[in-house]
mmCIF file of C-alpha atoms in Angstrom:
data_model
loop_
_atom_site.group_PDB
_atom_site.id
_atom_site.type_symbol
_atom_site.label_atom_id
_atom_site.label_comp_id
_atom_site.label_asym_id
_atom_site.label_seq_id
_atom_site.Cartn_x
_atom_site.Cartn_y
_atom_site.Cartn_z
ATOM 1 C CA MET B 16 62.317 28.620 138.616
ATOM 2 C CA LYS B 17 64.503 31.513 140.020
ATOM 3 C CA ARG B 18 67.330 29.655 138.602
ATOM 4 C CA HIS B 19 66.039 29.532 135.291
ATOM 5 C CA LEU B 20 65.275 33.139 135.138
ATOM 6 C CA TYR B 21 68.867 33.878 136.639
ATOM 7 C CA TYR B 22 70.470 32.055 133.735
ATOM 8 C CA MET B 23 68.041 33.613 131.186
ATOM 9 C CA ILE B 24 69.036 36.947 132.228
ATOM 10 C CA LEU B 25 72.617 36.255 132.245
ATOM 11 C CA PHE B 26 72.590 34.663 128.644
ATOM 12 C CA LEU B 27 70.477 37.980 127.653
ATOM 13 C CA MET B 28 73.338 40.238 129.046
ATOM 14 C CA ALA B 29 75.976 38.406 127.652
ATOM 15 C CA ALA B 30 74.551 37.959 124.292
ATOM 16 C CA GLY B 31 73.903 42.002 124.421
ATOM 17 C CA TYR B 32 77.373 42.453 125.114
ATOM 18 C CA TRP B 33 78.778 40.220 122.163
ATOM 19 C CA MET B 34 76.416 41.747 119.558
ATOM 20 C CA ALA B 35 77.572 45.528 121.081
ATOM 21 C CA CYS B 36 81.207 44.721 121.073
ATOM 22 C CA LYS B 37 82.841 46.761 117.854
ATOM 23 C CA LYS B 38 84.825 44.744 115.643
ATOM 24 C CA GLU B 39 87.376 46.021 113.313
ATOM 25 C CA SER B 40 88.488 43.874 110.532
ATOM 26 C CA ASN B 41 90.406 44.398 107.330
ATOM 27 C CA VAL B 42 88.404 43.763 104.445
ATOM 28 C CA PRO B 43 89.592 43.614 100.752
ATOM 29 C CA VAL B 44 89.411 46.806 99.012
ATOM 30 C CA SER B 45 86.764 47.010 96.654
ATOM 31 C CA ASP B 46 87.907 47.184 92.920
ATOM 32 C CA SER B 47 85.198 49.962 92.870
ATOM 33 C CA LEU B 48 87.733 52.330 94.610
ATOM 34 C CA ARG B 49 90.465 51.453 92.444
ATOM 35 C CA GLY B 50 90.812 54.115 89.695
ATOM 36 C CA THR B 51 91.099 58.027 89.174
ATOM 37 C CA TRP B 52 88.582 60.253 90.824
ATOM 38 C CA GLU B 53 88.211 63.890 90.095
ATOM 39 C CA LEU B 54 86.521 66.148 92.759
ATOM 40 C CA ARG B 55 82.961 67.584 91.999
ATOM 41 C CA ASP B 56 81.845 69.108 95.200
ATOM 42 C CA ASP B 57 83.390 70.033 98.693
ATOM 43 C CA VAL B 58 81.137 70.688 101.700
ATOM 44 C CA ASN B 59 82.089 73.230 104.192
ATOM 45 C CA GLY B 60 81.171 71.534 107.373
ATOM 46 C CA MET B 61 80.462 74.590 109.320
ATOM 47 C CA THR B 62 78.022 76.193 107.139
ATOM 48 C CA GLY B 63 76.804 73.559 104.756
ATOM 49 C CA ARG B 64 77.915 75.341 101.774
ATOM 50 C CA VAL B 65 78.815 73.119 98.680
ATOM 51 C CA THR B 66 81.061 74.506 96.267
ATOM 52 C CA HIS B 67 80.829 72.623 92.834
ATOM 53 C CA HIS B 68 83.904 72.285 90.697
ATOM 54 C CA LYS B 69 83.610 71.510 86.527
ATOM 55 C CA ALA B 70 85.142 68.423 84.983
ATOM 56 C CA GLY B 71 88.585 69.030 83.737
ATOM 57 C CA ASN B 72 89.512 70.588 87.282
ATOM 58 C CA ASP B 73 92.669 68.345 87.547
ATOM 59 C CA THR B 74 91.786 68.102 91.100
ATOM 60 C CA THR B 75 91.945 64.176 91.321
ATOM 61 C CA ILE B 76 92.911 61.041 93.915
ATOM 62 C CA LYS B 77 93.887 57.899 92.011
ATOM 63 C CA PHE B 78 93.683 54.593 93.696
ATOM 64 C CA THR B 79 95.598 51.413 93.162
ATOM 65 C CA SER B 80 95.350 48.275 95.202
ATOM 66 C CA ASP B 81 97.088 49.852 98.035
ATOM 67 C CA THR B 82 98.464 53.362 96.897
ATOM 68 C CA TYR B 83 96.838 56.774 96.336
ATOM 69 C CA GLU B 84 97.874 60.080 94.690
ATOM 70 C CA SER B 85 96.347 63.316 95.310
ATOM 71 C CA ARG B 86 96.931 65.975 92.591
ATOM 72 C CA ALA B 87 95.709 69.520 92.681
ATOM 73 C CA GLY B 88 95.802 71.418 89.026
ATOM 74 C CA GLY B 89 97.629 68.220 87.704
ATOM 75 C CA LYS B 90 100.508 68.632 90.329
ATOM 76 C CA LEU B 91 101.396 65.903 92.900
ATOM 77 C CA ILE B 92 100.241 67.241 96.443
ATOM 78 C CA LYS B 93 100.399 63.813 98.251
ATOM 79 C CA SER B 94 101.142 60.149 97.824
ATOM 80 C CA GLY B 95 101.293 57.336 100.176
ATOM 81 C CA THR B 96 99.576 53.886 101.224
ATOM 82 C CA TYR B 97 96.115 53.423 102.376
ATOM 83 C CA ILE B 98 93.899 50.556 104.076
ATOM 84 C CA VAL B 99 90.101 50.067 104.306
ATOM 85 C CA LYS B 100 88.291 48.619 107.372
ATOM 86 C CA LYS B 101 84.888 48.263 108.357
ATOM 87 C CA ASP B 102 84.399 50.276 111.298
ATOM 88 C CA THR B 103 81.368 52.215 113.212
ATOM 89 C CA PHE B 104 80.675 55.534 112.198
ATOM 90 C CA HIS B 105 80.045 57.083 115.406
ATOM 91 C CA LEU B 106 77.771 59.881 113.919
ATOM 92 C CA ASP B 107 74.695 57.451 113.184
ATOM 93 C CA HIS B 108 76.304 54.277 114.652
ATOM 94 C CA THR B 109 76.228 52.495 111.438
ATOM 95 C CA LEU B 110 79.120 49.969 110.144
ATOM 96 C CA LYS B 111 81.342 51.802 106.969
ATOM 97 C CA ASN B 112 84.310 51.598 105.236
ATOM 98 C CA LYS B 113 86.991 53.405 107.109
ATOM 99 C CA ILE B 114 90.083 54.696 104.980
ATOM 100 C CA ILE B 115 93.442 55.085 106.629
ATOM 101 C CA PHE B 116 96.180 56.938 104.969
ATOM 102 C CA ASP B 117 99.772 56.245 105.603
ATOM 103 C CA ASN B 118 99.026 54.432 108.710
ATOM 104 C CA GLN B 119 97.712 57.499 110.586
ATOM 105 C CA GLN B 120 95.550 55.471 113.014
ATOM 106 C CA ASN B 121 95.079 58.451 115.480
ATOM 107 C CA GLY B 122 92.641 61.400 114.884
ATOM 108 C CA ILE B 123 89.643 61.548 113.352
ATOM 109 C CA SER B 124 88.424 58.491 111.413
ATOM 110 C CA THR B 125 87.737 59.472 107.462
ATOM 111 C CA PHE B 126 85.209 57.479 105.768
ATOM 112 C CA PHE B 127 84.084 56.483 102.476
ATOM 113 C CA GLU B 128 81.001 55.473 100.443
ATOM 114 C CA ILE B 129 80.480 54.703 96.553
ATOM 115 C CA SER B 130 77.268 55.336 95.048
ATOM 116 C CA ASP B 131 76.527 56.071 91.314
ATOM 117 C CA ASN B 132 80.025 56.465 90.062
ATOM 118 C CA LYS B 133 80.669 58.985 93.124
ATOM 119 C CA LEU B 134 83.182 58.854 95.972
ATOM 120 C CA SER B 135 81.982 60.388 99.149
ATOM 121 C CA PHE B 136 84.752 61.095 101.683
ATOM 122 C CA ILE B 137 82.788 61.728 105.260
ATOM 123 C CA ILE B 138 84.542 62.709 108.392
ATOM 124 C CA ASP B 139 83.261 61.272 111.633
ATOM 125 C CA ALA B 140 82.826 64.478 113.373
ATOM 126 C CA TYR B 141 80.024 67.194 113.650
ATOM 127 C CA ASP B 142 80.592 70.436 111.642
ATOM 128 C CA ALA B 143 83.417 68.496 109.448
ATOM 129 C CA PRO B 144 83.614 68.998 105.706
ATOM 130 C CA GLY B 145 82.837 66.578 103.053
ATOM 131 C CA LEU B 146 84.550 65.703 99.434
ATOM 132 C CA VAL B 147 82.869 64.144 96.502
ATOM 133 C CA TYR B 148 84.553 62.856 93.283
ATOM 134 C CA GLU B 149 83.552 61.345 90.179
ATOM 135 C CA ARG B 150 85.293 58.573 88.237
ATOM 136 C CA ILE B 151 87.015 59.694 85.237
ATOM 137 C CA LYS B 152 88.988 56.414 84.859
#
């Protein structure tokens, strides 16, 4: 009986460890991310204050299958490559889409969500800012 209990506990511990392991895996970039998005809201992480931006403000980010272009006032600010991985969002311990720009693996992670034609960038840190874009193309 003790032997069966020992093996049962050992099995449960191994299963728990296996289930708790964080796995990062490349996921195909969703077609829903591709396109041009225009800034609608930015959130100040320290105060929570939301600044709304009107349509036509020319602050955009454009995604292809593996590149991006960020523009402000219609002028190119930054461009490069990106990848998307599933990873754990540490603030609520859920699995989300992590976006990595220009192979910058170190630093604070940036995640994104797409809902109702809106693209939200969320930084994995308390009191971090956030951005909300709306698809325009």
